[in-house]
């Protein structure tokens, strides 16, 4: 079992950590989180429809897109996206229509079956996450979403400076969403 870093630190150290000290602890936790998410993704790929989730999510949440835009937004290679789109179209989960702005191009959109498949994927994910968070207080769950959203916002805003390249279109921020509703 891996030792936890931030949780093992005394409260006084956590509350007075400098940005550099927090970065060290956060870096360790992000590495650990990344490995856990990678393992979760590998398992999800083995499940029925595991490769469909990302592209369907973009199409359901943000509307019709060109394959090149999907590739940029998902940080995937265009050949990978094209192969996955072909499979989604063949199974009736995605539809192709001429791009009204450029009739030579094609827009991809989620079909009714694609929307239903995405909703099933999302519900399954949310049920798993809810089980993980059952033992947390409402305040801790709220703070997790708020702070994780803030971290994602900062990563997205500073991605080019830190890593080079662009991220493409991003989702509505979790901090903005958290600020719209009451704590639950």
GROMACS .gro file of N, CA, C and O in nm, residues 51-105:
model
  220
   51UNK      N    1  -1.432   0.270  -2.507
   51UNK     CA    2  -1.365   0.365  -2.595
   51UNK      C    3  -1.457   0.474  -2.648
   51UNK      O    4  -1.411   0.571  -2.708
   52UNK      N    5  -1.587   0.460  -2.626
   52UNK     CA    6  -1.684   0.555  -2.681
   52UNK      C    7  -1.707   0.676  -2.592
   52UNK      O    8  -1.752   0.780  -2.640
   53UNK      N    9  -1.680   0.664  -2.466
   53UNK     CA   10  -1.720   0.764  -2.367
   53UNK      C   11  -1.672   0.905  -2.399
   53UNK      O   12  -1.750   1.000  -2.395
   54UNK      N   13  -1.546   0.921  -2.426
   54UNK     CA   14  -1.488   1.054  -2.443
   54UNK      C   15  -1.548   1.129  -2.562
   54UNK      O   16  -1.589   1.244  -2.549
   55UNK      N   17  -1.556   1.062  -2.676
   55UNK     CA   18  -1.608   1.130  -2.795
   55UNK      C   19  -1.757   1.157  -2.783
   55UNK      O   20  -1.804   1.266  -2.817
   56UNK      N   21  -1.831   1.061  -2.729
   56UNK     CA   22  -1.974   1.085  -2.708
   56UNK      C   23  -1.997   1.199  -2.609
   56UNK      O   24  -2.087   1.281  -2.629
   57UNK      N   25  -1.916   1.206  -2.506
   57UNK     CA   26  -1.930   1.314  -2.407
   57UNK      C   27  -1.913   1.450  -2.474
   57UNK      O   28  -1.990   1.543  -2.448
   58UNK      N   29  -1.813   1.464  -2.559
   58UNK     CA   30  -1.791   1.592  -2.628
   58UNK      C   31  -1.910   1.626  -2.716
   58UNK      O   32  -1.956   1.741  -2.718
   59UNK      N   33  -1.961   1.529  -2.790
   59UNK     CA   34  -2.071   1.555  -2.883
   59UNK      C   35  -2.202   1.583  -2.810
   59UNK      O   36  -2.278   1.671  -2.850
   60UNK      N   37  -2.228   1.511  -2.702
   60UNK     CA   38  -2.351   1.533  -2.626
   60UNK      C   39  -2.346   1.666  -2.553
   60UNK      O   40  -2.441   1.744  -2.556
   61UNK      N   41  -2.234   1.696  -2.489
   61UNK     CA   42  -2.224   1.816  -2.406
   61UNK      C   43  -2.200   1.945  -2.484
   61UNK      O   44  -2.239   2.052  -2.439
   62UNK      N   45  -2.136   1.937  -2.601
   62UNK     CA   46  -2.097   2.059  -2.672
   62UNK      C   47  -2.149   2.067  -2.815
   62UNK      O   48  -2.116   2.160  -2.887
   63UNK      N   49  -2.227   1.969  -2.856
   63UNK     CA   50  -2.291   1.975  -2.986
   63UNK      C   51  -2.203   1.926  -3.100
   63UNK      O   52  -2.093   1.876  -3.081
   64UNK      N   53  -2.256   1.940  -3.223
   64UNK     CA   54  -2.187   1.889  -3.342
   64UNK      C   55  -2.045   1.945  -3.357
   64UNK      O   56  -2.019   2.061  -3.324
   65UNK      N   57  -1.958   1.860  -3.404
   65UNK     CA   58  -1.816   1.893  -3.420
   65UNK      C   59  -1.762   1.824  -3.545
   65UNK      O   60  -1.809   1.720  -3.585
   66UNK      N   61  -1.657   1.884  -3.599
   66UNK     CA   62  -1.577   1.817  -3.702
   66UNK      C   63  -1.482   1.720  -3.632
   66UNK      O   64  -1.445   1.741  -3.516
   67UNK      N   65  -1.438   1.619  -3.702
   67UNK     CA   66  -1.344   1.522  -3.644
   67UNK      C   67  -1.215   1.591  -3.601
   67UNK      O   68  -1.158   1.557  -3.496
   68UNK      N   69  -1.170   1.690  -3.678
   68UNK     CA   70  -1.046   1.760  -3.641
   68UNK      C   71  -1.063   1.835  -3.510
   68UNK      O   72  -0.971   1.839  -3.428
   69UNK      N   73  -1.181   1.893  -3.488
   69UNK     CA   74  -1.207   1.963  -3.362
   69UNK      C   75  -1.214   1.864  -3.246
   69UNK      O   76  -1.163   1.891  -3.137
   70UNK      N   77  -1.278   1.749  -3.269
   70UNK     CA   78  -1.284   1.646  -3.165
   70UNK      C   79  -1.144   1.601  -3.125
   70UNK      O   80  -1.114   1.584  -3.007
   71UNK      N   81  -1.059   1.583  -3.223
   71UNK     CA   82  -0.922   1.539  -3.195
   71UNK      C   83  -0.849   1.644  -3.111
   71UNK      O   84  -0.784   1.611  -3.011
   72UNK      N   85  -0.862   1.770  -3.148
   72UNK     CA   86  -0.794   1.877  -3.074
   72UNK      C   87  -0.849   1.888  -2.932
   72UNK      O   88  -0.773   1.902  -2.836
   73UNK      N   89  -0.979   1.882  -2.918
   73UNK     CA   90  -1.042   1.898  -2.787
   73UNK      C   91  -1.015   1.783  -2.692
   73UNK      O   92  -1.013   1.801  -2.571
   74UNK      N   93  -0.997   1.664  -2.746
   74UNK     CA   94  -0.974   1.546  -2.662
   74UNK      C   95  -0.826   1.511  -2.651
   74UNK      O   96  -0.792   1.414  -2.583
   75UNK      N   97  -0.743   1.590  -2.717
   75UNK     CA   98  -0.598   1.566  -2.717
   75UNK      C   99  -0.563   1.427  -2.771
   75UNK      O  100  -0.470   1.362  -2.724
   76UNK      N  101  -0.639   1.384  -2.873
   76UNK     CA  102  -0.614   1.256  -2.938
   76UNK      C  103  -0.569   1.279  -3.081
   76UNK      O  104  -0.598   1.382  -3.141
   77UNK      N  105  -0.501   1.183  -3.135
   77UNK     CA  106  -0.457   1.188  -3.274
   77UNK      C  107  -0.578   1.176  -3.365
   77UNK      O  108  -0.673   1.102  -3.337
   78UNK      N  109  -0.577   1.250  -3.475
   78UNK     CA  110  -0.690   1.250  -3.569
   78UNK      C  111  -0.718   1.109  -3.621
   78UNK      O  112  -0.834   1.071  -3.638
   79UNK      N  113  -0.615   1.029  -3.647
   79UNK     CA  114  -0.639   0.893  -3.698
   79UNK      C  115  -0.713   0.808  -3.594
   79UNK      O  116  -0.799   0.727  -3.630
   80UNK      N  117  -0.683   0.827  -3.467
   80UNK     CA  118  -0.753   0.755  -3.360
   80UNK      C  119  -0.898   0.797  -3.355
   80UNK      O  120  -0.989   0.715  -3.347
   81UNK      N  121  -0.922   0.929  -3.361
   81UNK     CA  122  -1.058   0.981  -3.357
   81UNK      C  123  -1.135   0.931  -3.479
   81UNK      O  124  -1.250   0.888  -3.467
   82UNK      N  125  -1.075   0.935  -3.597
   82UNK     CA  126  -1.143   0.890  -3.718
   82UNK      C  127  -1.184   0.744  -3.708
   82UNK      O  128  -1.297   0.707  -3.747
   83UNK      N  129  -1.098   0.661  -3.656
   83UNK     CA  130  -1.127   0.518  -3.639
   83UNK      C  131  -1.243   0.499  -3.540
   83UNK      O  132  -1.336   0.423  -3.566
   84UNK      N  133  -1.239   0.572  -3.428
   84UNK     CA  134  -1.345   0.559  -3.329
   84UNK      C  135  -1.478   0.613  -3.382
   84UNK      O  136  -1.583   0.554  -3.358
   85UNK      N  137  -1.472   0.724  -3.455
   85UNK     CA  138  -1.593   0.782  -3.513
   85UNK      C  139  -1.655   0.685  -3.611
   85UNK      O  140  -1.778   0.665  -3.612
   86UNK      N  141  -1.574   0.623  -3.693
   86UNK     CA  142  -1.625   0.526  -3.791
   86UNK      C  143  -1.703   0.415  -3.719
   86UNK      O  144  -1.813   0.377  -3.759
   87UNK      N  145  -1.648   0.366  -3.607
   87UNK     CA  146  -1.714   0.263  -3.529
   87UNK      C  147  -1.845   0.315  -3.468
   87UNK      O  148  -1.947   0.246  -3.468
   88UNK      N  149  -1.843   0.438  -3.417
   88UNK     CA  150  -1.962   0.497  -3.357
   88UNK      C  151  -2.072   0.516  -3.462
   88UNK      O  152  -2.190   0.492  -3.435
   89UNK      N  153  -2.034   0.559  -3.583
   89UNK     CA  154  -2.131   0.576  -3.692
   89UNK      C  155  -2.188   0.440  -3.732
   89UNK      O  156  -2.310   0.425  -3.747
   90UNK      N  157  -2.102   0.341  -3.746
   90UNK     CA  158  -2.147   0.208  -3.786
   90UNK      C  159  -2.247   0.149  -3.687
   90UNK      O  160  -2.336   0.073  -3.725
   91UNK      N  161  -2.233   0.185  -3.560
   91UNK     CA  162  -2.322   0.132  -3.456
   91UNK      C  163  -2.442   0.223  -3.428
   91UNK      O  164  -2.522   0.196  -3.339
   92UNK      N  165  -2.454   0.332  -3.505
   92UNK     CA  166  -2.570   0.419  -3.492
   92UNK      C  167  -2.564   0.514  -3.373
   92UNK      O  168  -2.666   0.570  -3.334
   93UNK      N  169  -2.446   0.535  -3.316
   93UNK     CA  170  -2.433   0.624  -3.199
   93UNK      C  171  -2.397   0.766  -3.239
   93UNK      O  172  -2.418   0.860  -3.161
   94UNK      N  173  -2.343   0.783  -3.359
   94UNK     CA  174  -2.305   0.914  -3.411
   94UNK      C  175  -2.356   0.926  -3.553
   94UNK      O  176  -2.357   0.828  -3.629
   95UNK      N  177  -2.400   1.047  -3.588
   95UNK     CA  178  -2.449   1.076  -3.722
   95UNK      C  179  -2.360   1.179  -3.788
   95UNK      O  180  -2.306   1.267  -3.720
   96UNK      N  181  -2.346   1.167  -3.919
   96UNK     CA  182  -2.269   1.264  -3.998
   96UNK      C  183  -2.366   1.347  -4.080
   96UNK      O  184  -2.458   1.295  -4.141
   97UNK      N  185  -2.340   1.480  -4.081
   97UNK     CA  186  -2.420   1.571  -4.164
   97UNK      C  187  -2.324   1.670  -4.229
   97UNK      O  188  -2.217   1.698  -4.175
   98UNK      N  189  -2.362   1.723  -4.346
   98UNK     CA  190  -2.276   1.823  -4.409
   98UNK      C  191  -2.264   1.947  -4.320
   98UNK      O  192  -2.361   1.989  -4.256
   99UNK      N  193  -2.147   2.004  -4.317
   99UNK     CA  194  -2.123   2.127  -4.240
   99UNK      C  195  -2.190   2.242  -4.315
   99UNK      O  196  -2.157   2.269  -4.429
  100UNK      N  197  -2.288   2.311  -4.252
  100UNK     CA  198  -2.358   2.419  -4.323
  100UNK      C  199  -2.268   2.536  -4.360
  100UNK      O  200  -2.297   2.609  -4.454
  101UNK      N  201  -2.157   2.554  -4.288
  101UNK     CA  202  -2.066   2.664  -4.318
  101UNK      C  203  -1.967   2.629  -4.429
  101UNK      O  204  -1.916   2.717  -4.495
  102UNK      N  205  -1.941   2.501  -4.446
  102UNK     CA  206  -1.847   2.454  -4.549
  102UNK      C  207  -1.898   2.318  -4.594
  102UNK      O  208  -1.867   2.216  -4.533
  103UNK      N  209  -1.974   2.315  -4.700
  103UNK     CA  210  -2.041   2.193  -4.746
  103UNK      C  211  -1.944   2.080  -4.776
  103UNK      O  212  -1.985   1.965  -4.788
  104UNK      N  213  -1.816   2.110  -4.789
  104UNK     CA  214  -1.718   2.003  -4.813
  104UNK      C  215  -1.689   1.926  -4.686
  104UNK      O  216  -1.648   1.812  -4.690
  105UNK      N  217  -1.711   1.989  -4.572
  105UNK     CA  218  -1.682   1.927  -4.443
  105UNK      C  219  -1.801   1.852  -4.386
  105UNK      O  220  -1.914   1.866  -4.433
   0.00000   0.00000   0.00000
